[in-house]
Coordinates of C-alpha atoms in Angstrom, one line a residue:
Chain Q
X1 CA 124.6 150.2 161.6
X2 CA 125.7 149.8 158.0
X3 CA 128.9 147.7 157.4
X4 CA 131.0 147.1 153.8
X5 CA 133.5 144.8 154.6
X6 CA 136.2 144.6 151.6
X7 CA 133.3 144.8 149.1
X8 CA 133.6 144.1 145.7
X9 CA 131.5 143.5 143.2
X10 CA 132.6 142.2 139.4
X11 CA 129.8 141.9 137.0
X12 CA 130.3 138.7 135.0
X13 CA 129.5 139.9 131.7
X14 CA 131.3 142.8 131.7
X15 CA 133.9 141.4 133.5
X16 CA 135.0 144.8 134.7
X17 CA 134.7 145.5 138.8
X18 CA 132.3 148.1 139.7
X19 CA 133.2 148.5 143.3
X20 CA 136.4 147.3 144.5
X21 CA 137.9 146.8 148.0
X22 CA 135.1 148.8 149.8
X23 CA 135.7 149.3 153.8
X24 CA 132.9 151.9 155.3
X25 CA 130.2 152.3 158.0
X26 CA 127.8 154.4 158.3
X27 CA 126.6 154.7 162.5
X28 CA 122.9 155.6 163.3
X29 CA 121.1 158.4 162.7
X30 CA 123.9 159.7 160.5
X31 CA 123.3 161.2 157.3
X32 CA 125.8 160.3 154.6
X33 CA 125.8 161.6 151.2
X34 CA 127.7 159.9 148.0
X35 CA 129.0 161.4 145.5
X36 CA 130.8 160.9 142.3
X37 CA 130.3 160.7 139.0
X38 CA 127.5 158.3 137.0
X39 CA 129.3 155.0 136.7
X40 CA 131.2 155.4 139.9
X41 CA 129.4 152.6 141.9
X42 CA 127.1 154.7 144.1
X43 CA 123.7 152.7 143.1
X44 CA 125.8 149.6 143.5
X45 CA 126.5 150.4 146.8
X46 CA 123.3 151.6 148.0
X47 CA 121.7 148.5 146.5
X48 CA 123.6 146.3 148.7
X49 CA 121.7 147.7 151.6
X50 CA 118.7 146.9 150.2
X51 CA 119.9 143.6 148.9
X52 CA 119.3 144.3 145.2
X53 CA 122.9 143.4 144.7
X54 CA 125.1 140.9 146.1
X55 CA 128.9 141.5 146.5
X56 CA 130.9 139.2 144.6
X57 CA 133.5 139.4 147.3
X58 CA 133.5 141.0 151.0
X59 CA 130.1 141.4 153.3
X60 CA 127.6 144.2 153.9
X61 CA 126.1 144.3 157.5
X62 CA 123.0 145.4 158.2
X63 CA 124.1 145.6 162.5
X64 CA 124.9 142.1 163.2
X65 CA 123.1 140.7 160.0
X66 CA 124.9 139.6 157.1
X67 CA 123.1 141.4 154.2
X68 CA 124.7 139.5 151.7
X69 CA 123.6 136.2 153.1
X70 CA 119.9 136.9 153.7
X71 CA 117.9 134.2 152.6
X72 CA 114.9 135.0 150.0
X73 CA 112.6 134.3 152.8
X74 CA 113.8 136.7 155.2
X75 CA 114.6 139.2 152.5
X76 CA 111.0 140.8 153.0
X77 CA 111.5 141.5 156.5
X78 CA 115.0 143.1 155.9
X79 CA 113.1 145.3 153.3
X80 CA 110.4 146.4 155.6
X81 CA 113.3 148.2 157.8
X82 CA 114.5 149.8 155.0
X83 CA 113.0 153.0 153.1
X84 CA 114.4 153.7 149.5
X85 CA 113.5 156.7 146.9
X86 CA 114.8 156.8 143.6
X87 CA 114.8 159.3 140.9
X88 CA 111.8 158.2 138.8
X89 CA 109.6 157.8 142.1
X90 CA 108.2 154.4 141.0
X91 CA 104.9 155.7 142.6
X92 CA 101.6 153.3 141.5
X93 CA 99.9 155.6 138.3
X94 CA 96.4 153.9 139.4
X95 CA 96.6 154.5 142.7
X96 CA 96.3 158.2 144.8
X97 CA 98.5 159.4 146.9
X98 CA 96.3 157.9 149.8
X99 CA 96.4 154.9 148.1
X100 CA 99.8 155.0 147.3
X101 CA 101.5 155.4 150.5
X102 CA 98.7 152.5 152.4
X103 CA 99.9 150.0 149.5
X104 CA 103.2 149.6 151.4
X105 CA 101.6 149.3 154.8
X106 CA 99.4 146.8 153.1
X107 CA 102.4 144.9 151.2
X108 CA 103.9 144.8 155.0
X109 CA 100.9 143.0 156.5
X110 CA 99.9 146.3 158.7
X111 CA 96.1 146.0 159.9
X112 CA 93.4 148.3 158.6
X113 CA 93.4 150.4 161.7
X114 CA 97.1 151.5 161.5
X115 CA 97.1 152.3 157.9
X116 CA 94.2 154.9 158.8
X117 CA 96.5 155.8 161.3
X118 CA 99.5 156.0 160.0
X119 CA 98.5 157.0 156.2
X120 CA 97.2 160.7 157.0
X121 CA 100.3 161.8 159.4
X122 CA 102.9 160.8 157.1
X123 CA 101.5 162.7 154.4
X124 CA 100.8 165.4 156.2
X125 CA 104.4 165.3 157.6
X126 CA 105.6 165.5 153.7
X127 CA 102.9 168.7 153.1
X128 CA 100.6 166.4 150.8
X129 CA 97.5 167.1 153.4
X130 CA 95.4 168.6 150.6
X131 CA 96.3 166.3 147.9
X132 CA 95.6 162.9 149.3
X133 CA 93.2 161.9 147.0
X134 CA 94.9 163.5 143.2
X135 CA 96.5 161.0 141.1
X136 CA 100.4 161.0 140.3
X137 CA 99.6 162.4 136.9
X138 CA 98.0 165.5 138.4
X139 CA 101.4 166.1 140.6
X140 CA 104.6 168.2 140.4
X141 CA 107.7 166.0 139.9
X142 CA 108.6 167.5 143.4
X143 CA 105.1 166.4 144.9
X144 CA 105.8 162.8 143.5
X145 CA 109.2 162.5 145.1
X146 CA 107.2 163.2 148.3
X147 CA 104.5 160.6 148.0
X148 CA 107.4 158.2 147.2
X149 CA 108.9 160.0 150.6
X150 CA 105.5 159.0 152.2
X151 CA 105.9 155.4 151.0
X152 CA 109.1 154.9 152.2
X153 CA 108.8 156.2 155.5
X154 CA 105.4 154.7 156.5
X155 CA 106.7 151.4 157.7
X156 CA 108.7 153.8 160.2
X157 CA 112.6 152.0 158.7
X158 CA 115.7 152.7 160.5
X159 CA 117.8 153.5 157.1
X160 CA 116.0 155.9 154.1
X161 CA 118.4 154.9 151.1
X162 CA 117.8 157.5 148.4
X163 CA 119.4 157.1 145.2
X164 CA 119.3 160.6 143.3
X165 CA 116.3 161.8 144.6
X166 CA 116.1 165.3 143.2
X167 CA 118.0 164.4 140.1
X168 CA 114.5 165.2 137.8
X169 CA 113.5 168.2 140.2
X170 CA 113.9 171.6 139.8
X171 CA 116.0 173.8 142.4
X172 CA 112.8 174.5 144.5
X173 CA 111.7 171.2 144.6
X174 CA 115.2 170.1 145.1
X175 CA 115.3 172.1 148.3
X176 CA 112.3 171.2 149.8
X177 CA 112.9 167.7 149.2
X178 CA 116.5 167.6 150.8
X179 CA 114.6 169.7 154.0
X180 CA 112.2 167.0 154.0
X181 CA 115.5 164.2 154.1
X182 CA 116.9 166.0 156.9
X183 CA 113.7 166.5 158.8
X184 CA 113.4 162.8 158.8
X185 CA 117.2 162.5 159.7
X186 CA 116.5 164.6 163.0
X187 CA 113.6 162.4 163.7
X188 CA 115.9 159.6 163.9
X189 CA 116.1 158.0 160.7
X190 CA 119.4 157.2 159.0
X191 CA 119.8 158.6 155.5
X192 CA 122.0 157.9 153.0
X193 CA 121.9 159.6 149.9
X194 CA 123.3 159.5 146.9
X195 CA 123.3 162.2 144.4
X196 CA 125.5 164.4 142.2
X197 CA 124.2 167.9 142.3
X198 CA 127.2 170.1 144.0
X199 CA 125.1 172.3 145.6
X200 CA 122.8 170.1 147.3
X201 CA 126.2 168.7 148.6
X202 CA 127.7 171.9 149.8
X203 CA 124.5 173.6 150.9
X204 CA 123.7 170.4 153.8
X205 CA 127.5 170.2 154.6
X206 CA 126.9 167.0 156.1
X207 CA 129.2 163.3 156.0
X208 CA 130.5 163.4 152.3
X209 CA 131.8 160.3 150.8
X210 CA 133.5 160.6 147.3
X211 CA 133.4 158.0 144.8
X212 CA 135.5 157.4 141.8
X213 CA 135.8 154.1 139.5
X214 CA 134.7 151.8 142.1
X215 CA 136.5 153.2 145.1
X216 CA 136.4 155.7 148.0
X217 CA 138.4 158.4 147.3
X218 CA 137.7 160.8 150.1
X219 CA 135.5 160.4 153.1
X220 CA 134.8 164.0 155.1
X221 CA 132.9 164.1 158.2
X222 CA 131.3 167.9 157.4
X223 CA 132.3 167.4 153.4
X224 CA 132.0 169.3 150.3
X225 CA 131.7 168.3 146.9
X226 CA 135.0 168.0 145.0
X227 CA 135.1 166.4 142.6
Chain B
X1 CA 97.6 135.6 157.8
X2 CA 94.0 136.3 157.2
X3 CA 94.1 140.1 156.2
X4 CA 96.7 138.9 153.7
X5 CA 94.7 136.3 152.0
X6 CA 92.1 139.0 152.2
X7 CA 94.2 141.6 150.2
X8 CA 95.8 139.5 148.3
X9 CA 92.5 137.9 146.6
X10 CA 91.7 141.6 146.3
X11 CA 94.9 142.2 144.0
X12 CA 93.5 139.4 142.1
X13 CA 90.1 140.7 141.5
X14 CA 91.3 143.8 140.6
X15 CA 93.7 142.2 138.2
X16 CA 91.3 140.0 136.5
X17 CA 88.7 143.4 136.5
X18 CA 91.6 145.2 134.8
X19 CA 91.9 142.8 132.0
X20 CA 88.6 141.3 132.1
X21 CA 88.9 140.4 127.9
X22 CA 91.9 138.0 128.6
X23 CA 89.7 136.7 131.5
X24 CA 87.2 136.0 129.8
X25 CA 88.9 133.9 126.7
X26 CA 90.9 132.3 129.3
X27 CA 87.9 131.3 131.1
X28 CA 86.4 129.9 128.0
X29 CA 89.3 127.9 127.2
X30 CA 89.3 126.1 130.6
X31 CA 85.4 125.6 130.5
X32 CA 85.8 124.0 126.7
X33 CA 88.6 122.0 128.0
X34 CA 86.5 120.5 130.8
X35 CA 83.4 120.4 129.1
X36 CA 84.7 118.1 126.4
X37 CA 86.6 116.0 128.7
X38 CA 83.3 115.9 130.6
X39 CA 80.7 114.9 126.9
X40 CA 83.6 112.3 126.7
X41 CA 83.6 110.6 130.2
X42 CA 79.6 111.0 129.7
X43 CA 79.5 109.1 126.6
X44 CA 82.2 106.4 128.0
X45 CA 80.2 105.4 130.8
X46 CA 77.2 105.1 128.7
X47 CA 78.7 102.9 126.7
X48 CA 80.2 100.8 129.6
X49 CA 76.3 100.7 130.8
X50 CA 75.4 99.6 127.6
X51 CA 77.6 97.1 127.4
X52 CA 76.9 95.8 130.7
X53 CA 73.6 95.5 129.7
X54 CA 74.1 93.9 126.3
X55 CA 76.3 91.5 128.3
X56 CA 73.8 90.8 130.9
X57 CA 70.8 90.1 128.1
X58 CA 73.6 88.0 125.6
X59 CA 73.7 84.3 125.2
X60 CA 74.8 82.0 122.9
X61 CA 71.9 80.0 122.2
X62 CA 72.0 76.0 121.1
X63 CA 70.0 74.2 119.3
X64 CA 70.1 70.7 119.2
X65 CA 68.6 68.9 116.2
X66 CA 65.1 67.3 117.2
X67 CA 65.9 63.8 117.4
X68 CA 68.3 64.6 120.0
X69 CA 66.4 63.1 123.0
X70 CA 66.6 64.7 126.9
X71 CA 69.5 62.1 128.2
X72 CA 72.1 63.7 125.5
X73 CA 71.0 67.1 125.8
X74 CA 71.5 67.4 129.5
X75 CA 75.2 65.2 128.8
X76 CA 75.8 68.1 126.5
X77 CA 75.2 70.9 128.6
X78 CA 76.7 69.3 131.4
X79 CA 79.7 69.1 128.8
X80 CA 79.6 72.8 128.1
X81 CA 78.8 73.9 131.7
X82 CA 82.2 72.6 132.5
X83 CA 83.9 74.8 130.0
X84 CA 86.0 77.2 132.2
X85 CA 84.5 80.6 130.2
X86 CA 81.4 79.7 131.0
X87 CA 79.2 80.8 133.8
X88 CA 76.2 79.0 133.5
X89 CA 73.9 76.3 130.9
X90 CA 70.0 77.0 131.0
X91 CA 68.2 74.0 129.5
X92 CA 65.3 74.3 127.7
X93 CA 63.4 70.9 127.3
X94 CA 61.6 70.5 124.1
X95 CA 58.4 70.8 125.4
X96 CA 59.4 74.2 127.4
X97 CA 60.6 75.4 123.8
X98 CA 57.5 74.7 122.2
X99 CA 55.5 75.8 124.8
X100 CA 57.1 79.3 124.6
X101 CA 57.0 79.1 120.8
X102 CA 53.3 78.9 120.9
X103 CA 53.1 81.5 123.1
X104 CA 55.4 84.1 121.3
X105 CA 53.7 82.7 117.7
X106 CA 50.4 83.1 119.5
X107 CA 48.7 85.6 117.2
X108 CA 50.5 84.5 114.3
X109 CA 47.6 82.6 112.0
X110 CA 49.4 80.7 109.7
X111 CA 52.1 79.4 112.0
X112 CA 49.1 78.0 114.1
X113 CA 48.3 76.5 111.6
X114 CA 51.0 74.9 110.5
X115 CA 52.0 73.5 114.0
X116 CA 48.1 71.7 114.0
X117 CA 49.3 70.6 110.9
X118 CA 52.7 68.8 111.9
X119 CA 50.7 67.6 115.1
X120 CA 53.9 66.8 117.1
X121 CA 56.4 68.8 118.7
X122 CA 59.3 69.9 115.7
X123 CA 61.5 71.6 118.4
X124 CA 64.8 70.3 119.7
X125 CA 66.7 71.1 122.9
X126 CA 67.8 74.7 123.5
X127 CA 71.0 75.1 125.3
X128 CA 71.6 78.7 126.6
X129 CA 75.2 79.8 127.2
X130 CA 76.2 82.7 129.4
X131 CA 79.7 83.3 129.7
X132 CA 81.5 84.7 132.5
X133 CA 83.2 87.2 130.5
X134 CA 81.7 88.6 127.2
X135 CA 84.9 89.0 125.7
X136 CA 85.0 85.1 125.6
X137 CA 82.2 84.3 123.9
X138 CA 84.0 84.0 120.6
X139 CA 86.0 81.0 122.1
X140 CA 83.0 79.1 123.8
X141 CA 81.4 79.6 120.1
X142 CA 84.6 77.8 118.9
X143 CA 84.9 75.3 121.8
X144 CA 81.4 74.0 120.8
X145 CA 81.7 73.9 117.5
X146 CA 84.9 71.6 118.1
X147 CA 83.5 69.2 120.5
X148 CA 82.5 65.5 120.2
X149 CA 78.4 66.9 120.5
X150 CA 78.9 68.7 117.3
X151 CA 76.7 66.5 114.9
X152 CA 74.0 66.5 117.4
X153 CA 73.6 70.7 116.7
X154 CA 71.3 72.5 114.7
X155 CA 72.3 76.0 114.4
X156 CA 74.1 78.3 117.2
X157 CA 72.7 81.5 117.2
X158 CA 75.9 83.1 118.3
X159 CA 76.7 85.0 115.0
X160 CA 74.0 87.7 115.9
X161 CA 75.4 88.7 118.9
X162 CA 79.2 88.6 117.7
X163 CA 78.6 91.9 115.8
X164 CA 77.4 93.8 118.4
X165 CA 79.5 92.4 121.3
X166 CA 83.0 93.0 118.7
X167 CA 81.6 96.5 117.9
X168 CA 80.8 98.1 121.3
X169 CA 83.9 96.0 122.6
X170 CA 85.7 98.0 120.0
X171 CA 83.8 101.2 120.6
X172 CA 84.2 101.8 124.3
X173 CA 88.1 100.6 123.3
X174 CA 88.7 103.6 121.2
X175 CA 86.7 105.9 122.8
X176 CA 88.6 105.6 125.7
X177 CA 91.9 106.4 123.7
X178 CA 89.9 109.2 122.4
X179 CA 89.2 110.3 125.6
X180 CA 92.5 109.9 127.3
X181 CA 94.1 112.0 124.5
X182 CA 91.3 114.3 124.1
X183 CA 91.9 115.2 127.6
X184 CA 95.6 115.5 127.7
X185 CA 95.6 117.6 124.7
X186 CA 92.7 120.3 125.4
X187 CA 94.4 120.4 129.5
X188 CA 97.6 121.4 127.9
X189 CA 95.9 124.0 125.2
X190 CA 94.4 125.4 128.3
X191 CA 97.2 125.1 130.4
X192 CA 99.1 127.4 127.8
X193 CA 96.0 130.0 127.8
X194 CA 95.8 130.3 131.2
X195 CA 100.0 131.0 131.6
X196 CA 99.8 133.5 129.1
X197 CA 97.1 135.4 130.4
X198 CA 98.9 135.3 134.2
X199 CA 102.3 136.0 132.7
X200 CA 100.3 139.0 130.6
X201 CA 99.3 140.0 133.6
X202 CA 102.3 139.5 135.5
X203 CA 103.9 142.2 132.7
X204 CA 101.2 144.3 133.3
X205 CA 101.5 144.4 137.1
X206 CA 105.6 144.6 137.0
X207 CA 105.9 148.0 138.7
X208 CA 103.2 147.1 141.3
X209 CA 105.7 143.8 141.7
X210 CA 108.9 145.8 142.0
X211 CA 107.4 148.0 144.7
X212 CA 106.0 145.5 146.5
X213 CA 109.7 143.6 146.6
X214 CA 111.3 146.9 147.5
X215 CA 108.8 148.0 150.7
X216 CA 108.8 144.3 151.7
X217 CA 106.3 142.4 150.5
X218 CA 107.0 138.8 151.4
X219 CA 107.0 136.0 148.7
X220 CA 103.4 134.7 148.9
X221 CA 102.0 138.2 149.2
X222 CA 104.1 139.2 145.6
X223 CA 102.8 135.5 144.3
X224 CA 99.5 134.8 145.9
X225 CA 97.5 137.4 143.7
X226 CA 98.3 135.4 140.9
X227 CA 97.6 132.0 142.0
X228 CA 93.9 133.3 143.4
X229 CA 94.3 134.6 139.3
X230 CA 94.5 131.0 138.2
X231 CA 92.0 129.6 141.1
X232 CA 89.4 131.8 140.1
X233 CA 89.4 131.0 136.8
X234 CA 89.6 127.4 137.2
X235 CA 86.2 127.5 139.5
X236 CA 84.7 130.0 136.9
X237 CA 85.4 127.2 134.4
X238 CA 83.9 124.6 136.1
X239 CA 80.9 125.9 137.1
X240 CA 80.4 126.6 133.2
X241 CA 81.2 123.4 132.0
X242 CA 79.5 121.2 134.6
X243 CA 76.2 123.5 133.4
X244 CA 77.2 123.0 130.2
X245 CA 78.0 119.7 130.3
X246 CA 74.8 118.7 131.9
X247 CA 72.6 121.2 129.4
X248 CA 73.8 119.1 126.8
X249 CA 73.6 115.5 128.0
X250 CA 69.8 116.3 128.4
X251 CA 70.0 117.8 125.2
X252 CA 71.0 114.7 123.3
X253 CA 68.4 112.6 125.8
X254 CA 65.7 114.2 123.9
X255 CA 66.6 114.7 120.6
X256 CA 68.0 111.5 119.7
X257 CA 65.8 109.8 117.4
X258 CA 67.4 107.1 115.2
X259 CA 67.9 103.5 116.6
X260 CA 71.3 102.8 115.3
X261 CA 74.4 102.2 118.2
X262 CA 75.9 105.3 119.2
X263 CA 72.7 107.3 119.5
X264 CA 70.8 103.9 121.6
X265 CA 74.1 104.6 124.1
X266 CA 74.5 108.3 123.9
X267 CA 70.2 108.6 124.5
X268 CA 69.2 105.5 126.8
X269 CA 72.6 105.1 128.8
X270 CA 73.5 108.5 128.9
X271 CA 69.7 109.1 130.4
X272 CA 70.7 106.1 132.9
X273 CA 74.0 107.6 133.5
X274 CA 72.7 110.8 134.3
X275 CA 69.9 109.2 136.7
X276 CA 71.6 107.1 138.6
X277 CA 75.3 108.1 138.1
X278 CA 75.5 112.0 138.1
X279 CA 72.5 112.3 141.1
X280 CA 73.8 109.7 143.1
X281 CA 77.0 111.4 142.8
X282 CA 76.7 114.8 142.3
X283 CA 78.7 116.1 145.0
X284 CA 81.9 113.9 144.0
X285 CA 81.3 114.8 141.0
X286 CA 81.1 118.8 141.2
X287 CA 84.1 118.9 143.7
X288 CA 85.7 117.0 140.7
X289 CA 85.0 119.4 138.4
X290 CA 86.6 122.4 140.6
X291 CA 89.5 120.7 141.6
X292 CA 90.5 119.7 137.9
X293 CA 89.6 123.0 137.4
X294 CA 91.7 124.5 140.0
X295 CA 94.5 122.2 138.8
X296 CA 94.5 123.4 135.4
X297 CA 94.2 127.2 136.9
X298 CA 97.0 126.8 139.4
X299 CA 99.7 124.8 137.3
X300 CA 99.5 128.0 135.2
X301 CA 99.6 130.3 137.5
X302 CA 103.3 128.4 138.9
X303 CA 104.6 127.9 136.0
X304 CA 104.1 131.9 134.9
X305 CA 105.3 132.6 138.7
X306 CA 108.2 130.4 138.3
X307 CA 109.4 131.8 135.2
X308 CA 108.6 135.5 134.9
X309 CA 108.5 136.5 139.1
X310 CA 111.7 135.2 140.1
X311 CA 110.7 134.0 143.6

């Protein structure tokens, strides 16, 4: 599904290579977690999916698509397959949860009727029934990652690229985030995430790619973290 | 394609709502803009009107010295007619001049008298000169002056009219300058106002802009909120400056009082230019106004998106 083909990426200012020689796919409905330390080239990589970042050398595909050479006009549509969470949620502060999940239905062109559809299930799916209508400022850390959840799921992508999700969350939250990831993966959605908290790691036992100074340094298909 | 016109003018709204101050002054800068460029047009085709109408009234008038019997006078005109500035010679016999003298002198006592007095007919030939072109009146003036038929003149009347005709000439001249660079100056001022307040708003907006990229939004939905931004102030701006505009045309209509130049073409013409021109043509004239207000709002609005949205 996902395809780095001899990746490299050299930021010309710093002149120093952040990701160098990459080969890896990830297949559908896998769920592939990254790890390694801050610097290593994890958000570098995940951005390339999402075509934040271009490789300097080498080509991501997205199946037979050639990431890297997406045109800004049909960057939007690439997007729309394509569900991302980050750390600091990015939710909308104006906006309520209701409001904040429909925005991304309503960015994707989706008509009235399925975003009153769509809207309630998905935050019901992430356990936000009762809060639809509370502002991010009157939710948890751990209830804002699952609004952002919400948002990223609605337009129904094949890939969920999250990029420490749980890195602000407490353990709780942490857990009931990473059962929310892999309740999506059984549904059918590829995730790949990419986080450094060991436990989170060892506890899913899933794919585990390690990541040092640019390159792969150890690819496991039921993984821990060692590092 | 409709639902996302539809949302994104609501993004706009809701933009301008949420920084309705900056609206507001920007709004005011486009409307002052226009509305200046609007007294200024005003007062140009007044003048132009007046001019016309100066021109249509002017002659140079000829008078040939009495003893100057019909045979010459009508060689002279004929002389004069052929003049290539000139449009057309009306002669005026002598006895058609003193006929109208009477008549104008008519309650004039002592001039009565005096004409019983002389008992015959003191008047020579008038020659009335139109010109083709007002401009060249100066040169017919000169042409005459210089010809063989000069010793057979009285007076030419011309020197009355020059003033005017030089001064309105020179008027409408330099208020068109005025007007040109008026208008390029206060369209750029408001230019600038208007791409501050979208790229102010752009800064404001930035998250809503990044998560709109990231869950897909396509190019015109990220940009079109802030062109509707720009279009709505531009109409908001016209619609206050053709009001205004008009407000104070009538304004000026009735409160100009004093007979010198500017205020006979800023009251009279400006009343005939609103009469005629402005109703005859309001339509043309309103659709103007919105699309050089658009214009004003949506250059901003590109430049701003050019610069600060990286689309």
């Amino acid at each position: 599904m996902i395809k780095y083909h001899k990746v490299s990426k050299v930021y010309s200012r710093q002149d120093k290579a952040v990701l160098k020689d990459i080969n890896l796919e990830i297949q559908e409905r896998e769920f592939v977690t990254l790890v390694g330390y801050s610097g290593a080239g994890k958000s570098t990589l995940l951005k390339m999916i999402y075509a934040e970042e271009r490789p300097t050398s080498g080509d991501v595909y997205f199946y037979k698509t050639k990431i890297n050479k997406l045109s800004r006009r049909k960057l939007p549509k690439h997007r729309q397959q394509i569900g991302t969470v980050f750390q600091d949620y990015k939710l909308l502060p104006q906006k309520n949860v209701w409001q904040n999940v429909a925005f991304a239905m309503e960015v994707a062109g989706k008509s009235e009727e399925e975003i009153a559809e769509d809207v309630p299930q998905i935050i019901d799916i992430v356990g936000l029934k009762n809060k639809s209508h509370k502002y991010p400022e009157e939710l948890s850390g751990g209830e804002q990652q699952k609004v952002a959840l919400a948002r990223a799921l609605v337009n129904r992508p094949k890939i969920l690229v999250a990029d420490e999700p749980t890195g602000n969350l407490d353990p709780i939250s942490t857990w009931e985030i990473m059962q929310l990831l892999l309740k999506i993966n059984e549904y059918g959605t590829t995730v790949v995430l990419a986080t450094h908290d060991k436990d989170v790691v060892n506890r899913i036992a899933r794919r585990v790619i390690s990541m040092d100074k640019g390159k792969i340094i150890k690819d496991d298909a039921h993984g821990r973290y060692c590092i | 394609m409709w639902l996302q016109i539809k949302r994104t003018i609501k993004f706009a709204i809701n933009n301008i709502a949420h920084n309705y101050w900056l609206a507001i002054a920007t709004i005011g800068s486009i409307a002052i803009a226009l509305f200046i460029i609007n007294v200024q047009i005003a007062n140009l085709m007044a003048n132009n009107l007046l001019l016309e109408d100066i021109q249509n009234k002017v002659n140079i008038s000829v008078y040939l010295k009495p003893e100057v019997n019909d045979e010459a006078g009508r060689e002279i005109a004929r002389k004069i007619e052929s003049y290539p500035e000139v449009e057309k010679v009306n002669y005026v016999s002598k006895e058609e001049a003193f006929e109208k003298f009477k008549k104008d002198t008519a309650n004039n006592q002592v001039l009565q008298e005096a004409l019983d007095e002389v008992g015959d007919n003191p008047l020579g030939i008038t020659l009335n000169v139109k010109a083709r072109n007002s401009e060249d009146y100066p040169k017919i003036n000169e042409k005459i002056k210089q010809d063989t038929f000069q010793d057979k003149i009285e007076s030419i009347n011309y020197e009355e009219y020059k003033g005017i005709i030089s001064n309105l000439n020179e008027e409408i001249r330099s208020s068109q300058k005025i007007t040109i660079i008026l208008a390029v100056i206060l369209s750029l001022i408001a230019v600038l106002i208007t791409f501050s307040t979208i790229t102010i708003t752009i800064y404001t907006h930035r998250k809503e802009i990044e998560i709109m990229k990231l869950v897909g939004g396509s190019n015109f939905f990220v940009s079109a909120p802030f062109v509707w931004e720009g279009i709505i102030y531009g109409v908001i701006a016209a619609v206050i400056s053709t009001a205004a505009s008009y407000g104070y045309l009538q304004y000026i209509i009735k409160n100009s009082s004093d007979g010198s130049l500017l205020s006979l073409s800023s009251a009279r013409f400006i009343k005939q230019f609103l009469e005629t021109y402005l109703i005859r043509n309001w339509a043309i004239i309103i659709l103007s106004q919105l699309l050089a207000g658009i214009f004003l709002g949506v250059t901003s609005s590109l430049i701003s998106i050019r610069k600060y949205l990286k689309i």
